[in-house]
CSV table of C-alpha atoms in Angstrom, one decimal:
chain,number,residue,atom,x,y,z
A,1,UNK,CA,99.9,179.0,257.3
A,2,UNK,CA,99.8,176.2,259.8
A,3,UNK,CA,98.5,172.5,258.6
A,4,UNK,CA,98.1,169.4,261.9
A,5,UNK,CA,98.6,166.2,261.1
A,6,UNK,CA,98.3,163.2,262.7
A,7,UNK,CA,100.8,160.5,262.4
A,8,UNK,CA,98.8,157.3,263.7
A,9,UNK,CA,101.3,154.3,265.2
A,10,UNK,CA,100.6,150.9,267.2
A,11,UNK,CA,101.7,152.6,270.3
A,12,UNK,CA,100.8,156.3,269.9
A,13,UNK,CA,98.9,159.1,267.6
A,14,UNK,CA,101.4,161.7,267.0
A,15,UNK,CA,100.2,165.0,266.1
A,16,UNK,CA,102.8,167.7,264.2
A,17,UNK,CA,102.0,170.8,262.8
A,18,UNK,CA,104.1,172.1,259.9
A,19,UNK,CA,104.5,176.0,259.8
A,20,UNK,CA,105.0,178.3,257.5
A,21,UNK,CA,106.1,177.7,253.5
A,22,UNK,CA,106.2,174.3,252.0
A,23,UNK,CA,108.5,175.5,249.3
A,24,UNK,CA,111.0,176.8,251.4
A,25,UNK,CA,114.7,176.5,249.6
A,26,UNK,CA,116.5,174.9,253.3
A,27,UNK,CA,115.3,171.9,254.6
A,28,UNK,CA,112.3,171.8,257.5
A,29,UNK,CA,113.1,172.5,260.8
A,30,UNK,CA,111.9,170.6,263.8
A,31,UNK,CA,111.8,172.1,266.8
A,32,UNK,CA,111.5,169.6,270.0
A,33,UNK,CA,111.0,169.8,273.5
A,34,UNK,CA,110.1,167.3,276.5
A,35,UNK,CA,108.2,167.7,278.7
A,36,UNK,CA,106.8,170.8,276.8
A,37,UNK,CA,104.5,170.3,273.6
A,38,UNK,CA,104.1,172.4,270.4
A,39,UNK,CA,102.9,175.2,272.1
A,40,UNK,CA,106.0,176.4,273.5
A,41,UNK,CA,107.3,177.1,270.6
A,42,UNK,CA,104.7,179.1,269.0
A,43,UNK,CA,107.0,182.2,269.7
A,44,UNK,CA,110.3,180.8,268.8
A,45,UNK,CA,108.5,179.4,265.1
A,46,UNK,CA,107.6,183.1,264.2
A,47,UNK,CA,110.5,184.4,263.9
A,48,UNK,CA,111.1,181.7,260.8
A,49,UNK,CA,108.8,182.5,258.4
A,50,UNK,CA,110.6,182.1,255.5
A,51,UNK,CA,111.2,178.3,256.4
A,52,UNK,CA,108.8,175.7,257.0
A,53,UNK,CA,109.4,174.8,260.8
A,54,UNK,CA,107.5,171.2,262.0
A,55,UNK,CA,106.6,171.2,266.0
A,56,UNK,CA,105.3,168.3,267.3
A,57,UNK,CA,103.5,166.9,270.7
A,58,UNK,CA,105.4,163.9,272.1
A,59,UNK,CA,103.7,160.5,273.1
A,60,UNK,CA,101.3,160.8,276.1
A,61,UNK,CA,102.2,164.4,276.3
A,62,UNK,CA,99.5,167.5,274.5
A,63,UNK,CA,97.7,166.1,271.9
A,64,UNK,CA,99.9,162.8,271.1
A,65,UNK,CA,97.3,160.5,272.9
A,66,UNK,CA,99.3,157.1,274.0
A,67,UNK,CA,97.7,153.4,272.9
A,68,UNK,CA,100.5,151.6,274.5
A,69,UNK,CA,99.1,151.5,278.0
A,70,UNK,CA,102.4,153.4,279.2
A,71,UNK,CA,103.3,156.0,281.1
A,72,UNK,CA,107.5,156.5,280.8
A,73,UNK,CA,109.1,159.2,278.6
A,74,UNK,CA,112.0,156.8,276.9
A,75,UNK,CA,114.2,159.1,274.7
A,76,UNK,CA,114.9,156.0,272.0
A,77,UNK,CA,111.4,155.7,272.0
A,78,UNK,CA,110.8,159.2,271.1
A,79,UNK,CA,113.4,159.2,268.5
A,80,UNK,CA,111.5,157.0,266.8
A,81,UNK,CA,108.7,158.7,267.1
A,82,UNK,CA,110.6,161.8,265.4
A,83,UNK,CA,112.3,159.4,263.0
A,84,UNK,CA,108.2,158.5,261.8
A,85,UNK,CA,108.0,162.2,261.4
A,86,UNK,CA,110.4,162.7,259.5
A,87,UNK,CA,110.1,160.3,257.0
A,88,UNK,CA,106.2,161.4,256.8
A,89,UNK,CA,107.7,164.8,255.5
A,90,UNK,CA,109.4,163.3,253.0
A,91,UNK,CA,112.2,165.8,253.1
A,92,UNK,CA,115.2,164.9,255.0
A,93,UNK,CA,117.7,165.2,255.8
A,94,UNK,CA,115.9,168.1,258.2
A,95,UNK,CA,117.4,170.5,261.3
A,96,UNK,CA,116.7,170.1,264.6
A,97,UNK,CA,116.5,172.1,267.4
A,98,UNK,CA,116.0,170.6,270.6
A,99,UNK,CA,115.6,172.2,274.2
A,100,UNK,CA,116.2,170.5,277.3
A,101,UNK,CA,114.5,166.9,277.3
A,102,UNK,CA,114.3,167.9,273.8
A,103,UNK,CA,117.3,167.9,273.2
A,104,UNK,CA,118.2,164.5,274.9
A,105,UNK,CA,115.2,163.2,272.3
A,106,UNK,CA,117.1,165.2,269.3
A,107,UNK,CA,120.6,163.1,270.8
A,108,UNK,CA,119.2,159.9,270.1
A,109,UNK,CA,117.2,160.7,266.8
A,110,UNK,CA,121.0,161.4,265.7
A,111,UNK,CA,122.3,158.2,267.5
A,112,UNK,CA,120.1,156.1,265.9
A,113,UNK,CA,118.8,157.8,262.4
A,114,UNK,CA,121.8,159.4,261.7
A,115,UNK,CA,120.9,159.9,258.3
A,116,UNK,CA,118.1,161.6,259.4
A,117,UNK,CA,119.7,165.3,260.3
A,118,UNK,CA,121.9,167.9,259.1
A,119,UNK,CA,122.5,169.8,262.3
A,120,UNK,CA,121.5,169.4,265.6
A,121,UNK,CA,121.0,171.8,268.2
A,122,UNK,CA,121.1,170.8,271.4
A,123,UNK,CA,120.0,173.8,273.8
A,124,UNK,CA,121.2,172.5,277.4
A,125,UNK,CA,119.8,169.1,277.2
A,126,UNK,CA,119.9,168.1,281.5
A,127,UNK,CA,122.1,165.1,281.4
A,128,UNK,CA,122.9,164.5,285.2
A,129,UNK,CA,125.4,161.7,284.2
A,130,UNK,CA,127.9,164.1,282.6
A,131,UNK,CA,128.0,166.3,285.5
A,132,UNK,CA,130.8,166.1,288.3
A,133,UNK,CA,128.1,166.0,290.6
A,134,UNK,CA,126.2,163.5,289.7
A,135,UNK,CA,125.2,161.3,292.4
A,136,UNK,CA,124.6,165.0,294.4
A,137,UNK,CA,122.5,166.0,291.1
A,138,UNK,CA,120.6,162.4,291.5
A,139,UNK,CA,119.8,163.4,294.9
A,140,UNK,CA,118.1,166.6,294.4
A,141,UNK,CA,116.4,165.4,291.9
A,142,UNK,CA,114.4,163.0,294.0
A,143,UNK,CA,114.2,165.1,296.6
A,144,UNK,CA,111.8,167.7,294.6
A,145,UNK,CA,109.9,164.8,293.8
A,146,UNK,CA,109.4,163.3,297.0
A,147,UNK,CA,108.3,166.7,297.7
A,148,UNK,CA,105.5,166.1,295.1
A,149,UNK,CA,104.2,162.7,295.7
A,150,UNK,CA,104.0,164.1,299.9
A,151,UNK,CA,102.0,167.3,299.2
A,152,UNK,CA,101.1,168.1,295.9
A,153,UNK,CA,102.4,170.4,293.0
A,154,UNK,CA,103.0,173.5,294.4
A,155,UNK,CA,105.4,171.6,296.7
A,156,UNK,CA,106.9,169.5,293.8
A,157,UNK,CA,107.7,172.9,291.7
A,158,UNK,CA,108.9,174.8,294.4
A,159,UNK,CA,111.9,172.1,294.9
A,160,UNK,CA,112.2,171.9,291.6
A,161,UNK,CA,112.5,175.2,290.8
A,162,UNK,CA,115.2,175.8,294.2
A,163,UNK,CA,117.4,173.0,292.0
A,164,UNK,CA,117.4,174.2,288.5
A,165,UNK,CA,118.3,178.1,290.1
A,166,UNK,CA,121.2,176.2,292.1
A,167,UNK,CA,124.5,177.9,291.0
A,168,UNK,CA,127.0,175.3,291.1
A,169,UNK,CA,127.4,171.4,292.4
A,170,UNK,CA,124.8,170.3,295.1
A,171,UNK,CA,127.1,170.8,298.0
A,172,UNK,CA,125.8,170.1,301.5
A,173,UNK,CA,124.7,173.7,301.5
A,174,UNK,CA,122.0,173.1,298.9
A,175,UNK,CA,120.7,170.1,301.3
A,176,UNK,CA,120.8,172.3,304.3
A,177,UNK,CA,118.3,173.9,303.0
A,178,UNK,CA,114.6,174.4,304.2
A,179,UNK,CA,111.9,173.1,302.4
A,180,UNK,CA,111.0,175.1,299.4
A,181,UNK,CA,108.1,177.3,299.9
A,182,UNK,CA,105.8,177.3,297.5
A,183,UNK,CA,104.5,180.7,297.6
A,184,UNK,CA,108.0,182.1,297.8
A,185,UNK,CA,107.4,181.3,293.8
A,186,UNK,CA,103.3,182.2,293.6
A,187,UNK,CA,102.8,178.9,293.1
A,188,UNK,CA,99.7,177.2,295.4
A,189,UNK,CA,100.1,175.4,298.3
A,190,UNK,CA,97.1,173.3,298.4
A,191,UNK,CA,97.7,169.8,297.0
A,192,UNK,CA,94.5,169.1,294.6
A,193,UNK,CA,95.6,165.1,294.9
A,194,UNK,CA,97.0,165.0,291.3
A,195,UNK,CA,100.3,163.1,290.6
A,196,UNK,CA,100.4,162.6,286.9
A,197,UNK,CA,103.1,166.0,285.9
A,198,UNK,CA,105.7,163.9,283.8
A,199,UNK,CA,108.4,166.8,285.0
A,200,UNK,CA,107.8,165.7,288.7
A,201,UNK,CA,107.5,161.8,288.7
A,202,UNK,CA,109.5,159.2,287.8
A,203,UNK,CA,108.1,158.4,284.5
A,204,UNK,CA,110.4,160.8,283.3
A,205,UNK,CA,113.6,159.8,285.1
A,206,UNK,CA,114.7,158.2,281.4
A,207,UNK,CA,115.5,161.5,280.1
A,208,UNK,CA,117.8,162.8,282.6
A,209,UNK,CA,118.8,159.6,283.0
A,210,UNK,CA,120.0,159.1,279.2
A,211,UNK,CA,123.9,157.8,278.3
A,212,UNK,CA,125.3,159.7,275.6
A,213,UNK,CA,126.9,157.0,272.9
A,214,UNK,CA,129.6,159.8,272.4
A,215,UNK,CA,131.0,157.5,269.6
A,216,UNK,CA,128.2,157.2,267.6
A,217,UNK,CA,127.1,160.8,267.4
A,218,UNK,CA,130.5,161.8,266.6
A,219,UNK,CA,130.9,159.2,263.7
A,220,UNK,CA,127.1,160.6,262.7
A,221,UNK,CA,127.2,162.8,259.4
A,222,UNK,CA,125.2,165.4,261.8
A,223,UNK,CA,126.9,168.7,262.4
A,224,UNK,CA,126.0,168.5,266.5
A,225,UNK,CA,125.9,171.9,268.3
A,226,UNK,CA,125.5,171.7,272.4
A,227,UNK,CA,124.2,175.1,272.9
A,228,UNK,CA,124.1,176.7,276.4
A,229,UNK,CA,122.3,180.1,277.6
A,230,UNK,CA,124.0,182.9,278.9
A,231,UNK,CA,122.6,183.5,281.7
A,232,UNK,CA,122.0,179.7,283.0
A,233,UNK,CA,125.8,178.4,282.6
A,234,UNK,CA,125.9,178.1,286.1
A,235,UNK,CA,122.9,176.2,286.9
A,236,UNK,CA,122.2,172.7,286.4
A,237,UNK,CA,121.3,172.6,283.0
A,238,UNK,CA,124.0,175.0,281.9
A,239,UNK,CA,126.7,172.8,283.7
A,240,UNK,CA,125.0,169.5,281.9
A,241,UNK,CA,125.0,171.4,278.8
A,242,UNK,CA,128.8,172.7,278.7
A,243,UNK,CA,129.7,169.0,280.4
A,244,UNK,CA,127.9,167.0,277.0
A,245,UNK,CA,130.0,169.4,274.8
A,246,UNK,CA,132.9,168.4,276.3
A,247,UNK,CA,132.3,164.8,276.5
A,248,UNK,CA,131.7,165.5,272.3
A,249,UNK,CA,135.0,167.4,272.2
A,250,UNK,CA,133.8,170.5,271.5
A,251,UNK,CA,133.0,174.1,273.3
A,252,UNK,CA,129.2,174.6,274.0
A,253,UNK,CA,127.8,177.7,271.8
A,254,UNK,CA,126.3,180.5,273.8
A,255,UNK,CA,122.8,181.4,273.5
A,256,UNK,CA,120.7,184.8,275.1
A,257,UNK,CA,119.1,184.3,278.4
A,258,UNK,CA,118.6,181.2,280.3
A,259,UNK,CA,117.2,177.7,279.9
A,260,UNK,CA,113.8,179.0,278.5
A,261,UNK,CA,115.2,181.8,276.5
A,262,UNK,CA,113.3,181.4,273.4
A,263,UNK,CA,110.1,181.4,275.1
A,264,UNK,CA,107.6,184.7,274.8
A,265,UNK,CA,104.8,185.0,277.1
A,266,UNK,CA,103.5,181.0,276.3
A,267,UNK,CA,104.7,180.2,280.5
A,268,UNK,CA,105.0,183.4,282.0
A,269,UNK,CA,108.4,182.8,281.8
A,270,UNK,CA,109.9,184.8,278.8
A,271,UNK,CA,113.1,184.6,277.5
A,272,UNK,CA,114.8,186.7,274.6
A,273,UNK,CA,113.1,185.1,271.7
A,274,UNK,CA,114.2,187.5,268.8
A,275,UNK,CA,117.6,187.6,270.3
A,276,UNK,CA,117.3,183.8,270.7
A,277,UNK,CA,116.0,183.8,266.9
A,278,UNK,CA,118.6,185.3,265.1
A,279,UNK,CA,121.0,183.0,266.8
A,280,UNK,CA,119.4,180.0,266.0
A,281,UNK,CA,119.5,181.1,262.8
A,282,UNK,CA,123.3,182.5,262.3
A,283,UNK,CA,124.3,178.8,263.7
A,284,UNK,CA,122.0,177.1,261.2
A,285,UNK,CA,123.3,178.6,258.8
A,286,UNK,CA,127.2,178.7,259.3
C-alpha cells in the first residue's frame, strides 16, 4: 500500500509517499536522490516490502512545486526539507539511503540533524572537491554545460554522459576530445530552446559543489556508509565516492553495477536491482 502526502512549507510543498507496512518492526527508510524524484525508486522500494520505505520529490523538482521564487538545488536546504519529513513521520531516528545528489542531501541531513538517522548510505554521492582532480573535474563539468546552454539537450547530455563514462582523472586526453555527439548516445540533436534540466545548469552546481564537515559527521551518532558500485569505481562518481570514504576514514562498501544500479527499467538505464536489494539490506542490517 502506498499513501502521498503533502508536507506544505513557506518556501516549498513537499510531497512523500510512504510505502509499504506502517507497523513494520525497523524504523522507516528514506530513500533520496537529486536530481531524480520518487519515481526512480519505484524498483529499488519493492524489494522492501516488509518495511515501510518513505520516497520523496525534492523542492522544485517532480511534484514538490517551489513558493520561494528559486531556482538552486542547496543541499542544507534540502536537508531541511528531509529533516520536516521526518519529524512528520514521527518515527525517527529513520535509515537513509541516498544516491548520488542524494546522497550529498543524506550528508548534510546527518551534518545538521544528527539525531535524525541511524545509518546512512551514501551510494557515490559526486563530490568534485574530494577528488585529486578537482579543478580538471570543475572543468568538464562546465564544459557539458556550456554545451547545453549553446545547442540544446541532446548536446548537454552527450558531454555529460562522455564525463561520467571517463575512467580516470580529466587528463588533457579527455579535453582533446571532439565534441560529444549526441546521436552517438540516441539522444536528439535538435535543440527544442529549453534550458531549465537542473542536471545541466548551474542551479545545481551546489551539490557537487558541497564541503563535507568531516568532523561533524564523524562525531554524529549516525553509522555513515559511503557505498560505491562495482562497476563505476573508476569513473567520476566511483572516484568521488571511494575519495569521501577516505576523507571519513573508512573503506567505501561495494555495491552491484554502476552509479544507477538499483534502477529497473524507470530510465532505460537498468541496473541490478535485486542484487542491489539484498545488499542494501545486508548493510542495513549489520
Amino acid at each position: 500500500m502506498t499513501t502521498t502526502h503533502v508536507l506544505e512549507t513557506p518556501e516549498a510543498d513537499i510531497v512523500y509517499d510512504v510505502h509499504g507496512p506502517a507497523d513494520s518492526p525497523r524504523p522507516p527508510l528514506l530513500m533520496v536522490g537529486q536530481p531524480m524524484d520518487a519515481g526512480g525508486f519505484s524498483t529499488l522500494a519493492s524489494y522492501f516490502p516488509d518495511r515501510t520505505v518513505v520516497t520523496y520529490d525534492p523542492r522544485g523538482l517532480g511534484r514538490s512545486v517551489r513558493k520561494d521564487g528559486r531556482e538552486d538545488h542547496v543541499p542544507a536546504t534540502q536537508a531541511g526539507d528531509l529533516h520536516a519529513v521526518i519529524q512528520a513521520l514521527g518515527a525517527g531516528p529513520v535509515e537513509v539511503f541516498g544516491s548520488s545528489g542524494g546522497a550529498v542531501t543524506a550528508l548534510a541531513l546527518v551534518t545538521a540533524y544528527p539525531g535524525d538517522v541511524s545509518t546512512l548510505v551514501a551510494h557515490e554521492p559526486p563530490l568534485v572537491g574530494v577528488l585529486p582532480d578537482a579543478a580538471a573535474a570543475e572543468r568538464a563539468g562546465k564544459a557539458f554545460r556550456d554545451a547545453y546552454q549553446a545547442r540544446g539537450f541532446g548536446a548537454g547530455m552527450a558531454g555529460f554522459i562522455t564525463m561520467t563514462s571517463w575512467k580516470g582523472e580529466f587528463t588533457d586526453d579527455y579535453f582533446a576530445l571532439p565534441a560529444a555527439d549526441p546521436a552517438q548516445f540516441g539522444l536528439p540533436a535538435e535543440d527544442d530552446g529549453r534550458r531549465d534540466d537542473p542536471l545541466m545548469t548551474d542551479r545545481s552546481l551546489a551539490v557537487t559543489a558541497y564541503r563535507l564537515d568531516v568532523e561533524a559527521l564523524n562525531a554524529a551518532p549516525t553509522r555513515v556508509v559511503i557505498a560505491v558500485g562495482e562497476e563505476s569505481r573508476d569513473v567520476m562518481t566511483g572516484r568521488a565516492a571511494l575519495a569521501t570514504a577516505e576523507r571519513l576514514g573508512q573503506d567505501a562498501t561495494v555495491f552491484p553495477s554502476h552509479h544507477g544500479g538499483f534502477l529497473g527499467g524507470e530510465f532505460g538505464y537498468a541496473g541490478q536491482p535485486e542484487a542491489f536489494a539484498r545488499k542494501l539490506r545486508e548493510v542495513l542490517e549489520a
